[in-house]
Short mmCIF file of C-alpha atoms and ligand atoms in Angstrom, two decimals:
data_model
loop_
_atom_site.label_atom_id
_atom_site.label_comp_id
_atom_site.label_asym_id
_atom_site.label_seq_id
_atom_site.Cartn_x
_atom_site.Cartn_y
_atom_site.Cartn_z
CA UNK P 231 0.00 0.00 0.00
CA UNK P 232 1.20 3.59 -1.56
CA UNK P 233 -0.47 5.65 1.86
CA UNK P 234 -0.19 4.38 5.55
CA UNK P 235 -0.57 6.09 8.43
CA UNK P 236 1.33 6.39 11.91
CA UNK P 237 -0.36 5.25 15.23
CA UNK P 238 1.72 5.64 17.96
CA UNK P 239 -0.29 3.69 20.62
CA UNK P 240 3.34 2.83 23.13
CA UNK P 241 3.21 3.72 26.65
CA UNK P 242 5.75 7.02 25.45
CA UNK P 243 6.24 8.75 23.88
CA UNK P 244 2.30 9.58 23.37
CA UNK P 245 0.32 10.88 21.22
CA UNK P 246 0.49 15.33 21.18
CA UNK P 247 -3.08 17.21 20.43
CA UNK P 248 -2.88 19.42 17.65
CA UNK P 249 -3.08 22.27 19.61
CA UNK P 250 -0.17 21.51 21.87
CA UNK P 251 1.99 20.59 18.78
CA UNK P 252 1.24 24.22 17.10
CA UNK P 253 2.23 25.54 20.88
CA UNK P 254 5.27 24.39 20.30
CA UNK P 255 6.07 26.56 17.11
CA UNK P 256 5.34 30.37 19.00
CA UNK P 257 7.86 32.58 18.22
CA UNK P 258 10.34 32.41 21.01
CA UNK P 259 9.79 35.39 23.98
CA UNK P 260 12.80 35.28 26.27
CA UNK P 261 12.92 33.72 29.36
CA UNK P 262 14.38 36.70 31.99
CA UNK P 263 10.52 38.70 30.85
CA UNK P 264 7.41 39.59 33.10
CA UNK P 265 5.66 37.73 30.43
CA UNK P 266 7.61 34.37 30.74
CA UNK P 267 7.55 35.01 34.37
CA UNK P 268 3.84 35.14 34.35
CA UNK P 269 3.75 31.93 31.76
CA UNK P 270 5.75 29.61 34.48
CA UNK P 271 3.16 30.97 37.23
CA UNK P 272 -0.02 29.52 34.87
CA UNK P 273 1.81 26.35 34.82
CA UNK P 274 3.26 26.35 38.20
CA UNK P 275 -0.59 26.29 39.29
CA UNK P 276 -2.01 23.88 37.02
CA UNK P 277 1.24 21.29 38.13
CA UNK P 278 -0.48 21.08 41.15
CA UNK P 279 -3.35 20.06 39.86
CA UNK P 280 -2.13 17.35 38.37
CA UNK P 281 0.29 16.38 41.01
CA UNK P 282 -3.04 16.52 43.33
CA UNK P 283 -0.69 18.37 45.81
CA UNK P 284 -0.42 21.43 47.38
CA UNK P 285 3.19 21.59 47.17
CA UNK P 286 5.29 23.70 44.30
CA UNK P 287 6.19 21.03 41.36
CA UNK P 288 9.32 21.99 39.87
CA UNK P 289 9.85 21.47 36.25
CA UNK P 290 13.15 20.93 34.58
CA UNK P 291 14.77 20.07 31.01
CA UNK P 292 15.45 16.65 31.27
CA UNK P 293 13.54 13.21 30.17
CA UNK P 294 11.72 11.35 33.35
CA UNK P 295 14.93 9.60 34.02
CA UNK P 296 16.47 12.95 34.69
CA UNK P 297 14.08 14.06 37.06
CA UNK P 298 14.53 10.17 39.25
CA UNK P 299 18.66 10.91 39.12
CA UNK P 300 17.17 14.37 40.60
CA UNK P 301 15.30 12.61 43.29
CA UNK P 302 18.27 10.11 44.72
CA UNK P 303 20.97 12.78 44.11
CA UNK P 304 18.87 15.36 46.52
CA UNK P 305 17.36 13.00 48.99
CA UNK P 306 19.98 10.24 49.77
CA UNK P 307 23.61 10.85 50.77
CA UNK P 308 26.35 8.69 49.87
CA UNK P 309 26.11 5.34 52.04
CA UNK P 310 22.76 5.45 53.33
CA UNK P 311 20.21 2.99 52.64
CA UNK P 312 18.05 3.01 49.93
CA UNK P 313 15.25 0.09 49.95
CA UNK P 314 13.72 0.17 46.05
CA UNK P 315 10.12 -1.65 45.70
CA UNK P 316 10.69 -3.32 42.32
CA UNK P 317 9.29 -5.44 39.87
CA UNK P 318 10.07 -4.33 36.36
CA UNK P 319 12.84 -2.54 34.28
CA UNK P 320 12.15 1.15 35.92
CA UNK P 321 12.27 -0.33 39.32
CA UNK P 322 15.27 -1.86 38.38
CA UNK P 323 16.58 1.51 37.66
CA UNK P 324 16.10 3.54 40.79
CA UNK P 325 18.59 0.97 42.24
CA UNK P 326 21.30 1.46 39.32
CA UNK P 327 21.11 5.21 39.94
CA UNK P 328 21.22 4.88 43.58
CA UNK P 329 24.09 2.66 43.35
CA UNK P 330 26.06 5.26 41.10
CA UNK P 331 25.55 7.65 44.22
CA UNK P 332 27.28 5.46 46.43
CA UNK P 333 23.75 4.58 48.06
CA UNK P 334 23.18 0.93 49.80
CA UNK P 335 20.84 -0.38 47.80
CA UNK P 336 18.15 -2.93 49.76
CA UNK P 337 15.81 -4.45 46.98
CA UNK P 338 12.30 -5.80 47.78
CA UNK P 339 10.72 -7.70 44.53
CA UNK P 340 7.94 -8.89 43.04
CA UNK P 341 8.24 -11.67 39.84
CA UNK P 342 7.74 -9.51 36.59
CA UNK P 343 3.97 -8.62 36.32
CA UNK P 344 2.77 -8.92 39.62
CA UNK P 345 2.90 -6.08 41.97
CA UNK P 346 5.38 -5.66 45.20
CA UNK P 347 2.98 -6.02 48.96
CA UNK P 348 2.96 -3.53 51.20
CA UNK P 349 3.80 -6.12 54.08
CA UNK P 350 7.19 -6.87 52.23
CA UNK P 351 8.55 -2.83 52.10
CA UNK P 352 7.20 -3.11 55.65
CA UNK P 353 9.54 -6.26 56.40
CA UNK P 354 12.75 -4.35 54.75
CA UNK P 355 11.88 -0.95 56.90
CA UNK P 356 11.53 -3.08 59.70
CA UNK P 357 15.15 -5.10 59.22
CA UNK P 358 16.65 -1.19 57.48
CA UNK P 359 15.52 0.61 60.28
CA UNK P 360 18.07 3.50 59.28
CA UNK P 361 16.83 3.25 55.52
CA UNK P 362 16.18 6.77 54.57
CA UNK P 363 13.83 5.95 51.59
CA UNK P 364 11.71 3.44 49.82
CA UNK P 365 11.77 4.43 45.77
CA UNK P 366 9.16 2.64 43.95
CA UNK P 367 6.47 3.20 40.78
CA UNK P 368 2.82 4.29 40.31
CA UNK P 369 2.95 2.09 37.50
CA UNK P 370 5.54 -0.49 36.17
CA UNK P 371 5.42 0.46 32.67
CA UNK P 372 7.75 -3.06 31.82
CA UNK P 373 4.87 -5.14 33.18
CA UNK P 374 1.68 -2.77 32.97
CA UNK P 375 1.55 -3.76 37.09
CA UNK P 376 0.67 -0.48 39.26
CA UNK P 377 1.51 -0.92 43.00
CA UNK P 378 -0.65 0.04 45.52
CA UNK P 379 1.24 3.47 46.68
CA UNK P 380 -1.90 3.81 48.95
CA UNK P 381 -0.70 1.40 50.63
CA UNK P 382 2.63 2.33 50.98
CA UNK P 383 2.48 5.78 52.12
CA UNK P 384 0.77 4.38 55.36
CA UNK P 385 3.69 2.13 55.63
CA UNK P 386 6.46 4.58 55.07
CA UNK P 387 4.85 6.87 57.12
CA UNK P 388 5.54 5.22 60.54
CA UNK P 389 8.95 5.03 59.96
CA UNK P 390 11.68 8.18 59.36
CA UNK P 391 11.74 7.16 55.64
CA UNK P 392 10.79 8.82 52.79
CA UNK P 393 9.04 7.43 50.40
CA UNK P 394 9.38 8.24 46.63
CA UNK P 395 7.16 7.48 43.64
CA UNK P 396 8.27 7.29 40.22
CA UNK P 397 4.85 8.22 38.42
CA UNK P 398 6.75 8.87 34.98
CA UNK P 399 3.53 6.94 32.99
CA UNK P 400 1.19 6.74 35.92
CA UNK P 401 0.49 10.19 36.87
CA UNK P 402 -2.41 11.54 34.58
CA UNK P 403 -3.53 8.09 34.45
CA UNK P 404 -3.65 6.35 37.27
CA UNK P 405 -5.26 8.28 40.91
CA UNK P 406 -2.32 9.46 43.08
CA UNK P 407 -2.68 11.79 45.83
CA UNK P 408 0.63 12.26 46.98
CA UNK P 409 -0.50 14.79 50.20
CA UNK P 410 -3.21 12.43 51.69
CA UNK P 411 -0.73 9.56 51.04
CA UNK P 412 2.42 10.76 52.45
CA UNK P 413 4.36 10.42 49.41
CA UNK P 414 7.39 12.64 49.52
CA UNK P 415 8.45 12.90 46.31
CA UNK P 416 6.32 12.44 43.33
CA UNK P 417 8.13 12.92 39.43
CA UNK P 418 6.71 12.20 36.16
CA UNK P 419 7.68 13.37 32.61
CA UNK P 420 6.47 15.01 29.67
CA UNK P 421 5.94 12.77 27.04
CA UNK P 422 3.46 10.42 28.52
CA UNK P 423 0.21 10.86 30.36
CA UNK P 424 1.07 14.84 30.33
CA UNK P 425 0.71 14.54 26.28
CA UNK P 426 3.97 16.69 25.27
CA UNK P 427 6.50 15.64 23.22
CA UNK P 428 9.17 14.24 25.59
CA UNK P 429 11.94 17.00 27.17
CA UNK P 430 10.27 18.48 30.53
CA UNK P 431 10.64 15.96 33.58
CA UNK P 432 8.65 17.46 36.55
CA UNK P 433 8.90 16.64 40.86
CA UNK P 434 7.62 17.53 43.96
CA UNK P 435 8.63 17.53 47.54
CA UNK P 436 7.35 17.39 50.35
CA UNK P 437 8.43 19.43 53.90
CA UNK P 438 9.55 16.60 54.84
CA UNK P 439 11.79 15.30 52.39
CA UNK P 440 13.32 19.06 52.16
CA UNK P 441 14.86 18.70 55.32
CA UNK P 442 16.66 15.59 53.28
CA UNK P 443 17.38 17.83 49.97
CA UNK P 444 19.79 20.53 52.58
CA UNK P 445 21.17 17.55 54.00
CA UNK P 446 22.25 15.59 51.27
CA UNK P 447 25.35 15.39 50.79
CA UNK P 448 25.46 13.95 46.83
CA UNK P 449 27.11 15.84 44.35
CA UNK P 450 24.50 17.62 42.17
CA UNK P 451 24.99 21.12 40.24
CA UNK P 452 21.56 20.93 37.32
CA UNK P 453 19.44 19.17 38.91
CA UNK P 454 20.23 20.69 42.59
CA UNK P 455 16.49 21.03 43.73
CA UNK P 456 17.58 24.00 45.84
CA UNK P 457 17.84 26.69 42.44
CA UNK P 458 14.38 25.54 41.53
CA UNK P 459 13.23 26.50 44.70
CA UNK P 460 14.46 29.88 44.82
CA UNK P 461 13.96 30.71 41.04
CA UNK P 462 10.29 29.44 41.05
CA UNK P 463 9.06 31.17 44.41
CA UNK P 464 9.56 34.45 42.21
CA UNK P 465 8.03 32.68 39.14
CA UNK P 466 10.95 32.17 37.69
CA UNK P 467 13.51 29.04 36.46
CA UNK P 468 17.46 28.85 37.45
CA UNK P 469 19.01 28.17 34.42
CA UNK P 470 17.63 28.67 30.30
CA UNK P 471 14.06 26.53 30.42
CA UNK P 472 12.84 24.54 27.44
CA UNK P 473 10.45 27.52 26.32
CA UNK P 474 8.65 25.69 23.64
CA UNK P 475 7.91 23.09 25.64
CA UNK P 476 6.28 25.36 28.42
CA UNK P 477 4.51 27.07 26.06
CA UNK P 478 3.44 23.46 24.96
CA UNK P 479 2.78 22.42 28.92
CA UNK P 480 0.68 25.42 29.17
CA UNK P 481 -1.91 24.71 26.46
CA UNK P 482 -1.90 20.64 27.87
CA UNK P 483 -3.06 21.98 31.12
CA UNK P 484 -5.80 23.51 29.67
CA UNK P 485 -6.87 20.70 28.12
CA UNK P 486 -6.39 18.46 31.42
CA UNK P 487 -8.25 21.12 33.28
CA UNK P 488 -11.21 21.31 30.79
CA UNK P 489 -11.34 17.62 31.53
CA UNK P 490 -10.67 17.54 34.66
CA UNK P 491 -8.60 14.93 36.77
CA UNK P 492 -11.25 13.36 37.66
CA UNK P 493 -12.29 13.28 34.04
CA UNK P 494 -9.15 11.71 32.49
CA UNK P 495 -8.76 9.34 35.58
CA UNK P 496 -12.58 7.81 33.86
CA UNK P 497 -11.39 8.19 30.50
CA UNK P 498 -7.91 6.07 31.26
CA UNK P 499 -9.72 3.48 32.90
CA UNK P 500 -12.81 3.45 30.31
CA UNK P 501 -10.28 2.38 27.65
CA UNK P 502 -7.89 0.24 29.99
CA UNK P 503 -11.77 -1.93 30.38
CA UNK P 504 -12.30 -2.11 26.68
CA UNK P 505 -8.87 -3.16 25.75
CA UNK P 506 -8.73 -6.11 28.54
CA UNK P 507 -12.10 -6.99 27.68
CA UNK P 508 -10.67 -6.87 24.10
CA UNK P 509 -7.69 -9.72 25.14
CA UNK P 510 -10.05 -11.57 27.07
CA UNK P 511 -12.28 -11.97 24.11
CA UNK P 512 -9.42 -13.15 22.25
CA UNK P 513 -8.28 -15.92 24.63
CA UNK P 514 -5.20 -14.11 25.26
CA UNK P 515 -3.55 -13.66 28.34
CA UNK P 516 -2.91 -10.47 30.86
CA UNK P 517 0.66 -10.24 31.92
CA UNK P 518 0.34 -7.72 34.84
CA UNK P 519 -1.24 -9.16 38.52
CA UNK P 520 -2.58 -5.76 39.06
CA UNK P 521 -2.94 -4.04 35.49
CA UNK P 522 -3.76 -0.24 35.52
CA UNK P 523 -5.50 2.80 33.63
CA UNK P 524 -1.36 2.78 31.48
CA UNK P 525 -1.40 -0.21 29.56
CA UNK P 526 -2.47 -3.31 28.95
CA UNK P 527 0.55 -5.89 29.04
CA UNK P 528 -0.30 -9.18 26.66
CA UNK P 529 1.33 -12.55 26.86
CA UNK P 530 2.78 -13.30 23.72
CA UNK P 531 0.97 -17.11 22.79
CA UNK P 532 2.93 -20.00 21.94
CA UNK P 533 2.18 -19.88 18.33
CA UNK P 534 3.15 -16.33 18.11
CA UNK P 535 6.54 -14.76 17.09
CA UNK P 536 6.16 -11.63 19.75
CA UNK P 537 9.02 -9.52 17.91
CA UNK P 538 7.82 -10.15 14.87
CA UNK P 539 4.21 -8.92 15.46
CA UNK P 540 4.93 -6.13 17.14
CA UNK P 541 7.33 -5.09 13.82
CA UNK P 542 4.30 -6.02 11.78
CA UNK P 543 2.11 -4.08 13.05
CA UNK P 544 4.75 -0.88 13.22
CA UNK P 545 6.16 -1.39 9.38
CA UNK P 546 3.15 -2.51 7.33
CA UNK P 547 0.49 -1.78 9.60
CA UNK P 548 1.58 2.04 10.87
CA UNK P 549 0.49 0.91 14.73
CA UNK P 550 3.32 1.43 17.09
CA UNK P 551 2.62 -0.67 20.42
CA UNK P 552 5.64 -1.76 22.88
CA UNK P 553 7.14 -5.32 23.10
CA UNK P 554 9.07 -6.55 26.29
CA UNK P 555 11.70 -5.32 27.59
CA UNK P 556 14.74 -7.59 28.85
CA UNK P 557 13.66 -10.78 29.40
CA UNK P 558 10.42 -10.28 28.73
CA UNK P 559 11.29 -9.15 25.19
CA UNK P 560 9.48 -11.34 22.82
CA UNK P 561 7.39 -12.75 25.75
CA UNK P 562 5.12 -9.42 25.99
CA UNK P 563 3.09 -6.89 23.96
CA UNK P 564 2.03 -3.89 25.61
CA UNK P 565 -0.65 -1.91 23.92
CA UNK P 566 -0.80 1.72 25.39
CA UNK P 567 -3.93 4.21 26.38
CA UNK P 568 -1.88 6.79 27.84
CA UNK P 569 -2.17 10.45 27.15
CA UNK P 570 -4.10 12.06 24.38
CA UNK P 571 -6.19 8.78 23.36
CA UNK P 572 -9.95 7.70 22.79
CA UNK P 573 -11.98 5.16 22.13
CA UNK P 574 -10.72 4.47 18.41
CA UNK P 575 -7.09 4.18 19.10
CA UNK P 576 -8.15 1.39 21.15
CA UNK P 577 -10.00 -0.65 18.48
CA UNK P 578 -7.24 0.42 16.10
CA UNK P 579 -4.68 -1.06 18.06
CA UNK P 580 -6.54 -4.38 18.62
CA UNK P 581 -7.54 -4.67 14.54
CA UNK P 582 -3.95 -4.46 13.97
CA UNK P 583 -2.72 -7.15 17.07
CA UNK P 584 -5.77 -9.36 15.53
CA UNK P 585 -4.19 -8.84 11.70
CA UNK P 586 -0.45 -9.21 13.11
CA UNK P 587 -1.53 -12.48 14.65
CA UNK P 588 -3.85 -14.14 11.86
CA UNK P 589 -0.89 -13.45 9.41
CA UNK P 590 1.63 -15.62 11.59
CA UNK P 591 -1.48 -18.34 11.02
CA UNK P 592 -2.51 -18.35 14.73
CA UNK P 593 -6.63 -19.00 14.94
CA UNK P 594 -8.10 -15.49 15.48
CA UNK P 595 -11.49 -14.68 14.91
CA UNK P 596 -11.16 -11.53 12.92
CA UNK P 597 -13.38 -8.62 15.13
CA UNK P 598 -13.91 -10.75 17.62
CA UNK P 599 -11.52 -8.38 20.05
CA UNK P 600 -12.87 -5.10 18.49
CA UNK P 601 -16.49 -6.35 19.09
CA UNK P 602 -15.54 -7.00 22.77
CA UNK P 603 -14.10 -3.42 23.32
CA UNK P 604 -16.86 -2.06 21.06
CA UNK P 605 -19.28 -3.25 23.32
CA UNK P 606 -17.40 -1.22 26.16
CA UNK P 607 -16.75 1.88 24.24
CA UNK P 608 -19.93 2.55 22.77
CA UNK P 609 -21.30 4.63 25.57
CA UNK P 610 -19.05 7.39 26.75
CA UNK P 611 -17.52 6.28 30.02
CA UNK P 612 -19.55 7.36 33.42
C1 PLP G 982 9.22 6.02 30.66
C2 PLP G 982 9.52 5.72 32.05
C3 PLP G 982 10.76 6.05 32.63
C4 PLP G 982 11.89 6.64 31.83
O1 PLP G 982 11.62 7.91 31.39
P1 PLP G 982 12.52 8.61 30.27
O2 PLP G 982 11.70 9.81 29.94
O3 PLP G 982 12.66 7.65 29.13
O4 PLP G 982 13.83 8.94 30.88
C5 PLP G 982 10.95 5.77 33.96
N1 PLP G 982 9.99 5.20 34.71
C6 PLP G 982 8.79 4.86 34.19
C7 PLP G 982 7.76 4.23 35.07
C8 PLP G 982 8.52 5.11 32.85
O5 PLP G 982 7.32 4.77 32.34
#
């Protein structure tokens, strides 16, 4: 075929509304204005509002991971005790960062796809009683498992730890209120459920993990939390921001607000129903113990040549999804409804996964997964 077109339906980077992609081609204003000042106090407000806190989120040029070397490098010290709640490649992560700090790194896992218990990061604080924080995810975008931060928060809580959230793909998504919780430290980044193109990773802290950030003792310079502290209580950023991209954040908080949190929560989980009911329907199986409003994690079938369907659908059918990371590449498909999506990405991603299969010759009833969402998605969620 002469004319395909480009789905990108991966948990990031996500799809950009037209009106935040033309945001990002305003002619430049500079940064040191009254009118950039007043920009970064519009979006200043409307991070809260999707942090859910009350606490200043601070914004800075970086992708997500950027933003998590930001959190270890301002809240631990070299040689203190870091327990990470893991059970996926971004866990996995916050204890390779950790350990380039110098940190003692205490993991407590979960198998791939299923999520980490509450009563095992309360084992490791009990055994670490001088841990000085417990990193974990909203949402294990490897797996498509969210964890049950809730829970957390009111296990952390009792102890002197700290407890920090990676909510890179989960915030926007996924509920999180980081305040009523007693999360400390909540970071996510542009280019997933915030609908930008990737480049701004954003954090919050809470007064009690400050005390941690003028203690620390790490080396940081960029992403010491301290300058974005003192620029933004005058409106204001330390070093050169990514303008564009603020100009881009301010038009996707719009849109978030016209929806409302509330709103986009429904709308994540509307099409997170439809696409399980979608696998489901086809006999396939769920990878994730505890899937979320992010993704929707597939076990490849025996039968099935996971790589090659997920190329398949990407080169001659235009649908991007994810395949596994690690060792669950080839073992996993993860179809995405994250960000700026509705109800026909969704069917669109499952007529292609249905097409990509039936060509490798594995029995698929043609439709019968886009009937099964269908019969979700034809009412607007409540
Ligand atoms: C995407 C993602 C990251 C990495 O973010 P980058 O922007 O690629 O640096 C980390 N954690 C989670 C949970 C993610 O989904």
């Amino acid at each position: 075929m002469k004319i395909k077109k480009n789905y990108i339906l991966a948990p990031g980077p996500t799809p950009v509304p037209p009106e935040v992609a033309s945001a990002g081609a305003w002619p430049l204003i500079h940064h040191r204005t009254p009118q950039f000042c007043a920009i970064i106090k519009e979006v200043a407000q409307g991070l809260k509002m999707l942090f859910q806190t009350q606490h200043p989120v601070y914004f800075m040029a970086s992708s997500g991971t950027g933003v998590m070397e930001a959190a270890v490098a301002n809240l631990m010290s070299p040689g203190e005790t870091m327990i990470v709640a893991q059970a996926g490649k971004f866990g996995e992560r916050w204890g390779e960062i950790g350990k380039s700090f110098g940190c003692h790194l205490v993991e407590v896992k979960a198998e791939y796809g299923k999520a980490v218990q509450p009563t095992q990061v309360e084992e490791a604080l009990k055994k670490n009683p001088s841990a000085k924080a417990v990193f974990t995810q909203l949402s294990e975008t490897s797996t498509g498992c969210v964890f049950d931060i809730e829970a957390f928060g009111k296990v952390v809580a009792k102890t002197d730890a700290l407890l920090v959230v990676d909510g890179i793909s989960g915030v926007g998504a996924e509920p999180c209120f980081p305040d009523k919780w007693e999360v400390d430290c909540l970071l996510t980044g542009s280019q997933k459920g915030v609908m930008l193109p990737p480049g701004l990773g954003f954090i919050s802290i809470s007064p009690k993990a400050w005390k941690a950030v003028d203690a620390s003792k790490s080396p940081r310079f960029y992403f010491d939390l301290r300058a974005y502290k003192k620029a933004l209580d005058s409106d204001d950023s330390p070093y050169t921001p990514a303008i564009s991209l603020l100009f881009q954040l301010k038009e996707a908080l719009k849109i978030i607000q016209n929806e409302t949190m509330e709103g986009m929560w429904a709308r994540h989980s509307w099409l997170a129903k439809a696409t399980r009911a979608a696998i489901k329907a086809l006999n396939l199986e769920l990878f994730a113990e505890r899937p979320g409003n992010i993704l929707t994690a597939v076990k490849v079938p025996s039968g099935v040549d996971g790589e090659k369907a997920v190329k398949v659908m990407r080169d001659d059918l235009g649908v991007t999804i994810a395949g596994g990371q690690g060792s669950m590449k080839g073992k996993v498909m993860r179809i995405a409804h994250l960000g700026y999506m509705d109800r026909f990405d969704i069917t669109t991603a499952i007529s292609a996964l249905e097409i990509a299969f039936k060509r490798q010759g594995f029995p698929i009833k043609l439709g019968a997964g886009v009937a099964a969402a269908e019969d979700i998605l034809w009412q607007d969620p409540q």
